[in-house]
Tab-separated table of C-alpha atoms and ligand atoms in Angstrom:
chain	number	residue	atom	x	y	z
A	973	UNK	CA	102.659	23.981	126.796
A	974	UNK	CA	102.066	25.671	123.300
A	975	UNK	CA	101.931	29.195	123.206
A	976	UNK	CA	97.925	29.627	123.142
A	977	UNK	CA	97.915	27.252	126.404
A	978	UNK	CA	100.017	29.385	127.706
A	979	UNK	CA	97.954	32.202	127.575
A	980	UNK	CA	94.815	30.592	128.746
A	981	UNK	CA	96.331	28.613	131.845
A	982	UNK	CA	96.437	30.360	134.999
A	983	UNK	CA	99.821	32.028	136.210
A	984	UNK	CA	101.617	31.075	139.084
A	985	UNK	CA	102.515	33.497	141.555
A	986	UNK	CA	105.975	32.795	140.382
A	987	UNK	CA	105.247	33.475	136.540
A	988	UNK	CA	103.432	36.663	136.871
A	989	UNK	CA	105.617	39.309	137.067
A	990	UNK	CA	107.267	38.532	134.358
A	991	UNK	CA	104.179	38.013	132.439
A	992	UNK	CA	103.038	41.151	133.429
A	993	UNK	CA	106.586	42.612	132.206
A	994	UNK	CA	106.548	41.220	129.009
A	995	UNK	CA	102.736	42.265	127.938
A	996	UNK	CA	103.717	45.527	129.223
A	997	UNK	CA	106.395	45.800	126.908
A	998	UNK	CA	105.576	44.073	123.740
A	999	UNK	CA	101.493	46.427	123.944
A	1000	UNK	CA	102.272	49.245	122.124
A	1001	UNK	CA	100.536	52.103	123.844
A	1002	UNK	CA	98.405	55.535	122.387
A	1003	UNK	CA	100.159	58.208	123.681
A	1004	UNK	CA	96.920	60.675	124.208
A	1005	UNK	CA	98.675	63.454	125.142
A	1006	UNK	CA	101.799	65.257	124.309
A	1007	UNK	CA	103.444	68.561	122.473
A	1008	UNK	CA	104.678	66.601	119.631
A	1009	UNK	CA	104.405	67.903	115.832
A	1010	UNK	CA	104.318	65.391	112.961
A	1011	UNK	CA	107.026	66.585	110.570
A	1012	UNK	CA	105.451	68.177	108.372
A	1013	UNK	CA	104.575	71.105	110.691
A	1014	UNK	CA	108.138	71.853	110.647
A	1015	UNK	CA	110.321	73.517	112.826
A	1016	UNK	CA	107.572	74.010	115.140
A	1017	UNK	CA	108.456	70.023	116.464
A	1018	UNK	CA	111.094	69.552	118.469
A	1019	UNK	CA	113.478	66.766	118.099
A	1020	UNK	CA	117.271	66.385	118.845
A	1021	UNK	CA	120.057	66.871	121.900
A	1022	UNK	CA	119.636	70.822	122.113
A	1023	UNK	CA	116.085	70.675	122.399
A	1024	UNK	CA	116.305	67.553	124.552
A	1025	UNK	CA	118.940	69.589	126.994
A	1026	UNK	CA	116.656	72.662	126.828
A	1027	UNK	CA	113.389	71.031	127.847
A	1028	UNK	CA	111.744	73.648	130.543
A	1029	UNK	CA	111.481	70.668	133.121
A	1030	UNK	CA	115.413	71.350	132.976
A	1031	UNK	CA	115.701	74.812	132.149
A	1032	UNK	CA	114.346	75.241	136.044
A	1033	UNK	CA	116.790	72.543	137.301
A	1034	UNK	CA	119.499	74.738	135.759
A	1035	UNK	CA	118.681	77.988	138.064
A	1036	UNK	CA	119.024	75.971	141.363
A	1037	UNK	CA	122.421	74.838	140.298
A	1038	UNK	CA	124.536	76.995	138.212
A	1039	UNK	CA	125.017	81.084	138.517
A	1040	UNK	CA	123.604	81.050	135.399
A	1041	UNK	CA	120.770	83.497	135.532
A	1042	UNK	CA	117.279	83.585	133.484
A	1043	UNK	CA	117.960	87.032	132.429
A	1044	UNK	CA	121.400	86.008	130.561
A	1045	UNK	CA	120.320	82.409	129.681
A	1046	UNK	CA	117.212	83.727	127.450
A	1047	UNK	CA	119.658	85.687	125.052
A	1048	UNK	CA	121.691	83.083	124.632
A	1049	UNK	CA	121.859	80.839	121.269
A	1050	UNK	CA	119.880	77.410	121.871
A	1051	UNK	CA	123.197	75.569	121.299
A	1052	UNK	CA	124.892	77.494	123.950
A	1053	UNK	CA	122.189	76.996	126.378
A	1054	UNK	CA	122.207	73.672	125.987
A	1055	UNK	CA	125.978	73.530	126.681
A	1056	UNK	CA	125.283	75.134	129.518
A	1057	UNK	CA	122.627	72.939	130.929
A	1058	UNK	CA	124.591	70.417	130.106
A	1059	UNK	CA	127.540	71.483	131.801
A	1060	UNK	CA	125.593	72.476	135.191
A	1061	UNK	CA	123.348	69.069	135.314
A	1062	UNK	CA	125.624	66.140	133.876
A	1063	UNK	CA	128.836	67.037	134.073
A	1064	UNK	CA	128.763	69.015	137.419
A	1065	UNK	CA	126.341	67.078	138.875
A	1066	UNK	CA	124.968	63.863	138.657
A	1067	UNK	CA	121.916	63.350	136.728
A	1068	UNK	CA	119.797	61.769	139.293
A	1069	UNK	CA	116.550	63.559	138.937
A	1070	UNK	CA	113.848	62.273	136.833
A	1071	UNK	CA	114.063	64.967	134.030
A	1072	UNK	CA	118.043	64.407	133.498
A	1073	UNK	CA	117.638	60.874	134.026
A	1074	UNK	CA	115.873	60.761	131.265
A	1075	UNK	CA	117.929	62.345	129.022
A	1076	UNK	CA	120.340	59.554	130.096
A	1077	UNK	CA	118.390	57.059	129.076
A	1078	UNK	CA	117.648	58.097	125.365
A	1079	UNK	CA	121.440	58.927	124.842
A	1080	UNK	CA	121.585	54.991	126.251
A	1081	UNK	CA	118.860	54.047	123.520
A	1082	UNK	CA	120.952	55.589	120.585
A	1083	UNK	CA	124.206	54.051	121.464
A	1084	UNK	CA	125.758	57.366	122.536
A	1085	UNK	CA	128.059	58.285	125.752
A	1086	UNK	CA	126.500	59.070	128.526
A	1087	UNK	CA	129.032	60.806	130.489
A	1088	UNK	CA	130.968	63.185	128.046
A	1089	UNK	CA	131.622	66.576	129.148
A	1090	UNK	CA	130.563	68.082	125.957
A	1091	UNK	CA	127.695	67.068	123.688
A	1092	UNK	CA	129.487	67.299	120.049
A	1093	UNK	CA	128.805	63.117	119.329
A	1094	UNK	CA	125.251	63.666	120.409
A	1095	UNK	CA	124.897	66.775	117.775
A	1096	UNK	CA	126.572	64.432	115.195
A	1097	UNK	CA	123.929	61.703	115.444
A	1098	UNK	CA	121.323	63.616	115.484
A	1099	UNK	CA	122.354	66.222	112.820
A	1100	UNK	CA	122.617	62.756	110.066
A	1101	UNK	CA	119.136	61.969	111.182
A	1102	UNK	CA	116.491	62.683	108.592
A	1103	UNK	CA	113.277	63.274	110.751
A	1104	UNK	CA	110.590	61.085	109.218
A	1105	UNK	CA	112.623	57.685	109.293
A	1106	UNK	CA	113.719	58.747	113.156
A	1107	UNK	CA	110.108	59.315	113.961
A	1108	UNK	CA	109.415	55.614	112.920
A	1109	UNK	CA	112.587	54.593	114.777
A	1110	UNK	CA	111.729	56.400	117.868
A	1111	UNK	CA	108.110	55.610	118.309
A	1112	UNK	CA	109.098	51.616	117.692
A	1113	UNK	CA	111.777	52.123	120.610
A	1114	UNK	CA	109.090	53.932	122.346
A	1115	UNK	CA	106.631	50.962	121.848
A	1116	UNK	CA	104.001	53.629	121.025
A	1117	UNK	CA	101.752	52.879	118.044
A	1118	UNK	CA	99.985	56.782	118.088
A	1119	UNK	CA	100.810	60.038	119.267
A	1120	UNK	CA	98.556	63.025	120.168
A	1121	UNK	CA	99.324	66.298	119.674
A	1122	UNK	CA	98.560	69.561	121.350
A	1123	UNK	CA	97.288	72.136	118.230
A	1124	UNK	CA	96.519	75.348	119.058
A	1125	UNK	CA	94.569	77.713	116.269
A	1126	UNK	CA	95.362	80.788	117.807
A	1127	UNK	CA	99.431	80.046	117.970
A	1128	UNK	CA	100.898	82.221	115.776
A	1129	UNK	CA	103.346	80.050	114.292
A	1130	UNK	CA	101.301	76.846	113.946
A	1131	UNK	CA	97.833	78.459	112.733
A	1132	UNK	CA	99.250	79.451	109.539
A	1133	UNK	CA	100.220	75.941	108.667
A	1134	UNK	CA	96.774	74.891	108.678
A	1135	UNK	CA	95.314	77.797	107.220
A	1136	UNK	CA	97.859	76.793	103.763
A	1137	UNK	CA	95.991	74.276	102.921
A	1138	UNK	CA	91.948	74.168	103.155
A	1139	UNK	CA	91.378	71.576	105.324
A	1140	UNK	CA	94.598	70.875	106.737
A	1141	UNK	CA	95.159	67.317	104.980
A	1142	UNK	CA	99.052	68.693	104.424
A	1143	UNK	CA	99.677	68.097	107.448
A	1144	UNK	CA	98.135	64.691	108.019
A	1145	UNK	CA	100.111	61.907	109.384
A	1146	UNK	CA	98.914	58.053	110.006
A	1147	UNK	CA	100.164	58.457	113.459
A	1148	UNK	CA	99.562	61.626	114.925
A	1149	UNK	CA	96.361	62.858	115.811
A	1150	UNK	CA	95.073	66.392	116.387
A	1151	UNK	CA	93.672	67.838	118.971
A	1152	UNK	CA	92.170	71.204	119.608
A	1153	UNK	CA	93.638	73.269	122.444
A	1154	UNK	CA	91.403	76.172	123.536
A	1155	UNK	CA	93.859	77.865	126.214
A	1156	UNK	CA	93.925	81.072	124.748
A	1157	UNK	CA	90.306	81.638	123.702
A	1158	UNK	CA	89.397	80.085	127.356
A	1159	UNK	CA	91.747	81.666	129.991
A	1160	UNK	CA	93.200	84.407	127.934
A	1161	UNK	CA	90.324	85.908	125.830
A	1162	UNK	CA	91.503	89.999	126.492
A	1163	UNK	CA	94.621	89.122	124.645
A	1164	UNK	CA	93.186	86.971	121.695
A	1165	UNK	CA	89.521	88.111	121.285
A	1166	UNK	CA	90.777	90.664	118.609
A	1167	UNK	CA	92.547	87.454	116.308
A	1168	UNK	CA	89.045	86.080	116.055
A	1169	UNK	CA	87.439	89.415	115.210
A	1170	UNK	CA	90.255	90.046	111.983
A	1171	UNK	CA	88.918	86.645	110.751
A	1172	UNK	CA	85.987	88.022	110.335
A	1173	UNK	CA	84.437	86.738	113.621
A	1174	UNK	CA	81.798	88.762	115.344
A	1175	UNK	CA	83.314	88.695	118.716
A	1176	UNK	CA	84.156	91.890	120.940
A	1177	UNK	CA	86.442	92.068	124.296
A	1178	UNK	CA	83.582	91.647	127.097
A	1179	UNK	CA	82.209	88.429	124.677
A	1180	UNK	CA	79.152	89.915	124.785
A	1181	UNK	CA	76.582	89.675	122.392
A	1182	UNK	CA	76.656	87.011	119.821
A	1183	UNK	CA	80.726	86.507	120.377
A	1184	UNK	CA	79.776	83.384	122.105
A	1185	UNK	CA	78.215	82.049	118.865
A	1186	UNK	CA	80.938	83.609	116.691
A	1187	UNK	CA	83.378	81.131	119.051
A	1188	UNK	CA	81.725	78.680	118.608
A	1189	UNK	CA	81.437	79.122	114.650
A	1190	UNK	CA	85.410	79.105	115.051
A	1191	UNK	CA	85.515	76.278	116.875
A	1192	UNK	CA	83.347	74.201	114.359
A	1193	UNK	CA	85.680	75.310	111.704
A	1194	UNK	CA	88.704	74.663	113.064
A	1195	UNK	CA	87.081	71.212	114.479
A	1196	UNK	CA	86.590	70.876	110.112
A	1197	UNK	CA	89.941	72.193	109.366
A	1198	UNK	CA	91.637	70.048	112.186
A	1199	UNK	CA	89.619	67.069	112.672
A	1200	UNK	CA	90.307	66.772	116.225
A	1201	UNK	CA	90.511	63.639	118.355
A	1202	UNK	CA	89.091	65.858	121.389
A	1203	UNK	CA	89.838	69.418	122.327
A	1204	UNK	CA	91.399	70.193	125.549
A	1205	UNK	CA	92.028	72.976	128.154
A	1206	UNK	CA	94.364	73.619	131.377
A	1207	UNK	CA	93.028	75.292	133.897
A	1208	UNK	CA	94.295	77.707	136.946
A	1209	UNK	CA	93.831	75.997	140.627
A	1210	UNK	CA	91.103	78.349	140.638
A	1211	UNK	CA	89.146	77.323	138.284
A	1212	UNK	CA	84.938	77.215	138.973
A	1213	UNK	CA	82.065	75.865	137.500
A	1214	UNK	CA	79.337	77.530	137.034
A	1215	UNK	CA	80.654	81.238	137.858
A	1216	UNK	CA	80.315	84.834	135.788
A	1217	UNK	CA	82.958	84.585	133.834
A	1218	UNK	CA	84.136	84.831	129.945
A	1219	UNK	CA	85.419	80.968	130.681
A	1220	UNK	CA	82.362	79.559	131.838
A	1221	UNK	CA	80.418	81.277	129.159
A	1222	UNK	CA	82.132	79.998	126.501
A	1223	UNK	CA	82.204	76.435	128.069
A	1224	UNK	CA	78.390	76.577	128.171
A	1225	UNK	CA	77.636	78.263	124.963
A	1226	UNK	CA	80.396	76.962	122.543
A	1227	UNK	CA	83.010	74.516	123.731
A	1228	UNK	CA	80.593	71.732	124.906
A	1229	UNK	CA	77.840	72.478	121.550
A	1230	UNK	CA	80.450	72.320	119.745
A	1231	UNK	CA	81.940	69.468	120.954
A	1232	UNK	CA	78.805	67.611	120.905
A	1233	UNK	CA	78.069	68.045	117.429
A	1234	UNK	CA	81.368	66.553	116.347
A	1235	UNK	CA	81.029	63.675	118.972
A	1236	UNK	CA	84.500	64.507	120.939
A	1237	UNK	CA	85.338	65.055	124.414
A	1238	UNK	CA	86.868	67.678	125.862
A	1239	UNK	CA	89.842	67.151	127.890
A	1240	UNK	CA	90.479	69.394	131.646
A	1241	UNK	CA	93.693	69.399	133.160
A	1242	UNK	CA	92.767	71.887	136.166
A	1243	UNK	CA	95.762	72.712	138.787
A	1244	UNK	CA	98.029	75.075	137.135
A	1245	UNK	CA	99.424	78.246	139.188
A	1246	UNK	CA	100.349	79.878	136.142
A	1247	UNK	CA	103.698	82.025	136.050
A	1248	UNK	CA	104.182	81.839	139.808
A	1249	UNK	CA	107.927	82.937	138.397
A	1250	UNK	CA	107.566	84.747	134.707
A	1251	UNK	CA	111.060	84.997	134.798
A	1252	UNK	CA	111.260	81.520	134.324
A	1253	UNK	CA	108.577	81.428	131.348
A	1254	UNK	CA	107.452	78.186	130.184
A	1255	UNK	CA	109.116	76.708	133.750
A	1256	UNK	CA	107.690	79.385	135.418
A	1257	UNK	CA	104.331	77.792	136.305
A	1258	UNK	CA	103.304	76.253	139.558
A	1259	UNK	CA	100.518	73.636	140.848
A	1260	UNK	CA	98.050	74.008	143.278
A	1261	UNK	CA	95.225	72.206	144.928
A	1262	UNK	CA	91.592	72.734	142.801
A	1263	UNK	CA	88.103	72.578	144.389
A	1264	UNK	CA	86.617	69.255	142.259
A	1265	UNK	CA	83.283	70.656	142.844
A	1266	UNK	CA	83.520	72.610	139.950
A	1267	UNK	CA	84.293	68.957	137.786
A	1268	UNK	CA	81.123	67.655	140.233
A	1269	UNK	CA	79.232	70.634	138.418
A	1270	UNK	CA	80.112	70.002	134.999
A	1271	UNK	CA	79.886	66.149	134.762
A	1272	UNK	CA	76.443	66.720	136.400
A	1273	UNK	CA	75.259	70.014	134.113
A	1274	UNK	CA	77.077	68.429	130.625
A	1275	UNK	CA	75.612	63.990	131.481
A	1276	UNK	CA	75.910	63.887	126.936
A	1277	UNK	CA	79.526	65.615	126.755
A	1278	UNK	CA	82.556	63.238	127.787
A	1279	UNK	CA	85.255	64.458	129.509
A	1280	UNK	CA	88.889	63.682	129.710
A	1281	UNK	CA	89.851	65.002	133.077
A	1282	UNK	CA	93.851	65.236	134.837
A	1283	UNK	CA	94.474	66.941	137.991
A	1284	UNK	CA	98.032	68.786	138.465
A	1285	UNK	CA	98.413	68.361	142.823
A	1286	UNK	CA	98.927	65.274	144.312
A	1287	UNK	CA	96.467	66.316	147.383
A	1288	UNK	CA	93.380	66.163	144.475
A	1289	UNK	CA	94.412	62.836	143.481
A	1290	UNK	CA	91.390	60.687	145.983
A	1291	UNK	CA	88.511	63.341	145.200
A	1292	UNK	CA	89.004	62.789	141.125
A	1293	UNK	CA	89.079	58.894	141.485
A	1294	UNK	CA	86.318	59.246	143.641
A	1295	UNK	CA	84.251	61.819	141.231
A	1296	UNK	CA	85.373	59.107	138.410
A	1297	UNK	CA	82.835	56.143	140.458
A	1298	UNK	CA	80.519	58.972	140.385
A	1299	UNK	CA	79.988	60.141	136.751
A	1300	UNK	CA	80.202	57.629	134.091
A	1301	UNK	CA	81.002	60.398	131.490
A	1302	UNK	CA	84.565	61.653	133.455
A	1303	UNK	CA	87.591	59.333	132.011
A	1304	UNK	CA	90.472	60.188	134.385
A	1305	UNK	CA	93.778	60.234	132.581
A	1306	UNK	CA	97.765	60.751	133.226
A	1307	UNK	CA	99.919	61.540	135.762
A	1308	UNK	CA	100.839	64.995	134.759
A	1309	UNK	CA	104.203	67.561	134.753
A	1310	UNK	CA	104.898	67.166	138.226
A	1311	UNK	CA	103.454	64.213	139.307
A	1312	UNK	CA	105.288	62.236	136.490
A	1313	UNK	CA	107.666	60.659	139.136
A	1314	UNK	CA	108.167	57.278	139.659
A	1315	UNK	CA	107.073	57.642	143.529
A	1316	UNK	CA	104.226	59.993	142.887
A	1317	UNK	CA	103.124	57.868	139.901
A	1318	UNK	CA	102.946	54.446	141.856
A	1319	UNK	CA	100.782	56.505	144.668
A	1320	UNK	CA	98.781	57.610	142.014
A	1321	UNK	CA	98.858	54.515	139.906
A	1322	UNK	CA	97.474	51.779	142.967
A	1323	UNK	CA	95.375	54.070	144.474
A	1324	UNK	CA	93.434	54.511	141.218
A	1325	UNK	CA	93.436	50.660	139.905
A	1326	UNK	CA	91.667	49.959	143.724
A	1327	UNK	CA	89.028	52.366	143.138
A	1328	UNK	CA	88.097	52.451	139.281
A	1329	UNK	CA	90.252	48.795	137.881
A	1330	UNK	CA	90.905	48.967	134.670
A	1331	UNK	CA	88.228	52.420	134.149
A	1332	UNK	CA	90.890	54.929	133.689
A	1333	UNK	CA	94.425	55.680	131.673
A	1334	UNK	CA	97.424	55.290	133.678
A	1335	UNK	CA	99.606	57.999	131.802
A	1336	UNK	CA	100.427	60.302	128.809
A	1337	UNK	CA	103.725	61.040	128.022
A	1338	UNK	CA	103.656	65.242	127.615
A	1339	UNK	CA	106.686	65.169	125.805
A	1340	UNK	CA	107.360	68.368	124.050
A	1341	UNK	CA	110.670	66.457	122.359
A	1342	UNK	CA	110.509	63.508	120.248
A	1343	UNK	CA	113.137	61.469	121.666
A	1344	UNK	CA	111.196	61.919	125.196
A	1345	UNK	CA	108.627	58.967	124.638
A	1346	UNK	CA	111.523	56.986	124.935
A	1347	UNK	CA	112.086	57.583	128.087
A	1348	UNK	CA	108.896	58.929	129.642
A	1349	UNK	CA	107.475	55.644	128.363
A	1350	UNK	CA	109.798	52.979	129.350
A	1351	UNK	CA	109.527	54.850	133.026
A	1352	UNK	CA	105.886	54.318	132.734
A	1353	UNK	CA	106.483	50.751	131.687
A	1354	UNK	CA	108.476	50.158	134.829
A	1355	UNK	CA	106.455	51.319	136.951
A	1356	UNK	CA	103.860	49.711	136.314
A	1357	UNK	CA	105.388	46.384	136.100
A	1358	UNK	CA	105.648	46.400	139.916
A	1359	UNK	CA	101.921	47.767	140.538
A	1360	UNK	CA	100.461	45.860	138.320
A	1361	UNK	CA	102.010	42.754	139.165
A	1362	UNK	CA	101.225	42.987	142.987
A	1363	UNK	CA	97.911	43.850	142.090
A	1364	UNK	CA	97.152	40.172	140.499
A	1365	UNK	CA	99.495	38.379	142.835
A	1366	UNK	CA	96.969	39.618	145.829
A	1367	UNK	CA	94.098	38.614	143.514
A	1368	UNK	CA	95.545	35.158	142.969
A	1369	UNK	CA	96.462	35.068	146.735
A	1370	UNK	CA	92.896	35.614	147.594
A	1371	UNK	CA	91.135	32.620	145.205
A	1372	UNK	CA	91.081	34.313	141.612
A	1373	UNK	CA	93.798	32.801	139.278
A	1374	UNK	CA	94.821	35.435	136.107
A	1375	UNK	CA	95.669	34.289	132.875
A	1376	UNK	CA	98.585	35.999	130.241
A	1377	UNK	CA	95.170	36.435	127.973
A	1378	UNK	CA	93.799	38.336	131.004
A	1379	UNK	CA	96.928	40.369	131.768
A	1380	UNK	CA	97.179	41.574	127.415
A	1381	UNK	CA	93.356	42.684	128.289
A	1382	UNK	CA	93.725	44.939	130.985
A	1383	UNK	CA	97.018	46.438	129.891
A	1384	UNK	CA	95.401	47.077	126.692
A	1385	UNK	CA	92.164	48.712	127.913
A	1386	UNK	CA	94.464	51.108	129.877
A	1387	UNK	CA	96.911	52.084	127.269
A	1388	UNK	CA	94.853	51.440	123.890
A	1389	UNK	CA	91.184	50.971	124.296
A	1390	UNK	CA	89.835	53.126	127.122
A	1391	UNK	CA	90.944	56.162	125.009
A	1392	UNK	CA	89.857	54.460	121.561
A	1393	UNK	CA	86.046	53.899	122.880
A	1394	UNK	CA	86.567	57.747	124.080
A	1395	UNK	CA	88.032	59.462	121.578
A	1396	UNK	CA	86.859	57.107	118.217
A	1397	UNK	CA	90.441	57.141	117.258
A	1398	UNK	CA	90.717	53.736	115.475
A	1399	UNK	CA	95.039	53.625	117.061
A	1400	UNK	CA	97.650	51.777	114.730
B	612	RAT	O1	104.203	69.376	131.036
B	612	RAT	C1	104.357	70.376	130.359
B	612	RAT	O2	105.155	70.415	129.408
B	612	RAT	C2	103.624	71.625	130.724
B	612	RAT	O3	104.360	72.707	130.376
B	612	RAT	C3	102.308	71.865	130.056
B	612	RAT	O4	102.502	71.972	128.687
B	612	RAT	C4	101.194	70.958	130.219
B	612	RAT	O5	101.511	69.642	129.962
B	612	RAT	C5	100.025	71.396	129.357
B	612	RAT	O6	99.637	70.682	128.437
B	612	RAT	O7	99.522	72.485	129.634
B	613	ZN	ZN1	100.850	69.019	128.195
């Protein structure tokens, strides 16, 4: 059979898996959400064994199994840290849980040992690496053709790298994509409110007034400064829609205008317990289970605005597939921070391919460390191998033959096109 027979014959149940493997592996996915920096933001991306070994996900993995307290570990030197996590997770232990696993399996991808009690050949690789030729080398490991950041105008160390330049074209990148993260205007306005006003904003503390037009005049200049791919929020457990609130104001009266007139969505990851343990900072937050309503409210109120939406607990996982079959304008996205297991993630993963097919996108990475996609993706990759191949065999069991030509379609709605059509990104 020549190769373009091959693609238009039907599989047997025999070839599909490994049909379904190899289109898995040789699509190159958008990665449409994660904490990643394109290198010209500097020191502000992450990249390398110490900030691989310091990731939060096992800063808290650290506390359960080494004396090691937060109070010391926070004044000690990143390097040290690292040694220490190091030490605790994959030297004293075994590095079975997902979040060590993975480091693991990047060391594995870079030729370097995986079971050496201290981390000096690691340091040495990654030390001779200049960072714009290991981006290209990582993302082609990776198999991922575009990466979206996380860009926040109110972080103090990243605003003032778009600010340099007018519109922000410095930092451009063929690759990465911005996004516009509105955390700190939306959930923590009493501690930001007075940024806006020195930048000549007309906002006050109670956003009364016309501060909800003066956010959204920042919002439409940072959408010009930025050019965003869609802006995006996470949001407490108890998070409602519509309510009195500073949040709900600004939804109404700025984020969703202002998305609108720029023609992006706006991403909701709702779950978050936030700092359940502070000392534990960025690993100090929890998950909880949301009331959807609020998402019922929104899709219904907002029918021109899309929305991106991920849900942090497992327990919310049914409602949101079933609010997706609902509203046309919700894209459900990602299994996110703790649900990025390979047992929650195949729970997740059927249960939403039997209620919405192809209608949704299976998973982002999050990774806050380049060298994470690696990893986080080939996991993804795996997974999904075994779902979706079951989920064809039973289709071909019950009278509908698929085709390789099929298979490449569906795997690249879910990891390409889904979030093009969305977003207007035009991937790599
Ligand atoms: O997964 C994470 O790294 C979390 O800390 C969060 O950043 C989360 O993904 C978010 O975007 O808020
Ligand atoms: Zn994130």
């Amino acid at each position: 059979m020549t190769p373009i027979e091959f693609s238009t014959a039907i599989l047997s149940a025999s070839q599909i898996h490994s049909v379904v493997k190899d289109v898995l592996d040789t699509t190159p996915v958008i990665d449409m959400h994660t904490h990643l920096f394109a290198p010209s933001f500097g020191s502000i991306g992450l990249w390398g064994i110490d900030d691989l070994v310091t990731y939060h996900y096992l800063e808290a993995e650290l506390f359960r199994c080494s004396r090691v307290t937060p109070r010391q570990y926070w004044t000690m030197p990143k390097r040290e840290k690292a040694d220490a996590i190091w030490r605790a997770l994959f030297v004293e232990n075994t590095p079975i849980s997902e979040a060590t696993r993975g480091v693991v399996s990047v060391l594995q991808a870079f030729e370097l040992p995986t079971k050496s009690d201290n981390l000096s050949e690691a340091r040495q690789f990654f030390d001779n690496q200049k960072i714009e030729l290991h981006l290209e080398r990582v993302l082609k490991i990776a198999g991922v053709s575009d990466v979206v950041m996380t860009n926040d105008p109110l972080d103090p160390a990243e605003a003032p790298l778009w600010e340099a330049g007018a519109s922000g074209q410095h930092l451009g990148h063929p690759r990465m994509h911005a996004v516009l993260r509105l955390d700190r205007i939306l959930n923590k306005w009493q501690d930001h409110w007075q940024v806006l006003a020195a930048k000549g904003y007309a906002v006050d503390g109670d956003a009364s007034g016309g501060s909800a037009a003066e956010v959204r005049r920042f919002l439409s200049d940072w959408c010009g400064r930025m050019r965003p791919v869609y802006m995006a929020v996470s949001l407490p457990d108890s998070f409602q829609y519509p309510e009195e609130s500073i949040r709900a104001k600004f939804l109404r009266e700025a984020v969703l205008p202002c998305c609108s007139e720029f023609d992006i969505p706006l991403s909701l990851m709702i779950g978050v317990r936030y700092q359940v343990n502070p000392e534990l900072r960025l690993a100090g937050d929890g998950s909880g289970r949301a009331d959807l309503r609020a998402l019922e409210n929104i899709c219904r109120d907002f029918p021109d605005n899309r929305f991106l939406v991920s849900v942090l607990s497992r327990e919310n996982q049914h409602e949101l597939c079933v609010y997706a079959r609902k509203f046309s304008n919700l894209l459900l996205f990602g299994c996110w921070w703790f649900l990025n297991n390979p047992s929650v993630v195949e729970e997740i993963t059927k249960e939403r391919l039997e209620m919405l097919g192809t209608s949704f996108i299976p998973q982002h990475s999050d990774a806050r460390v380049l060298e994470q996609v690696i990893y986080k993706w080939r996991n993804t990759r795996r997974t999904m191998t075994a779902i979706l191949a079951n989920t064809y065999r039973l289709l071909s069991e019950d009278g509908r033959g698929v085709t390789r030509d099929e298979i490449k379609r569906d795997v690249e709605r879910m990891f390409r096109t889904n979030f093009e059509r969305w977003s207007g990104v035009k991937g790599n």
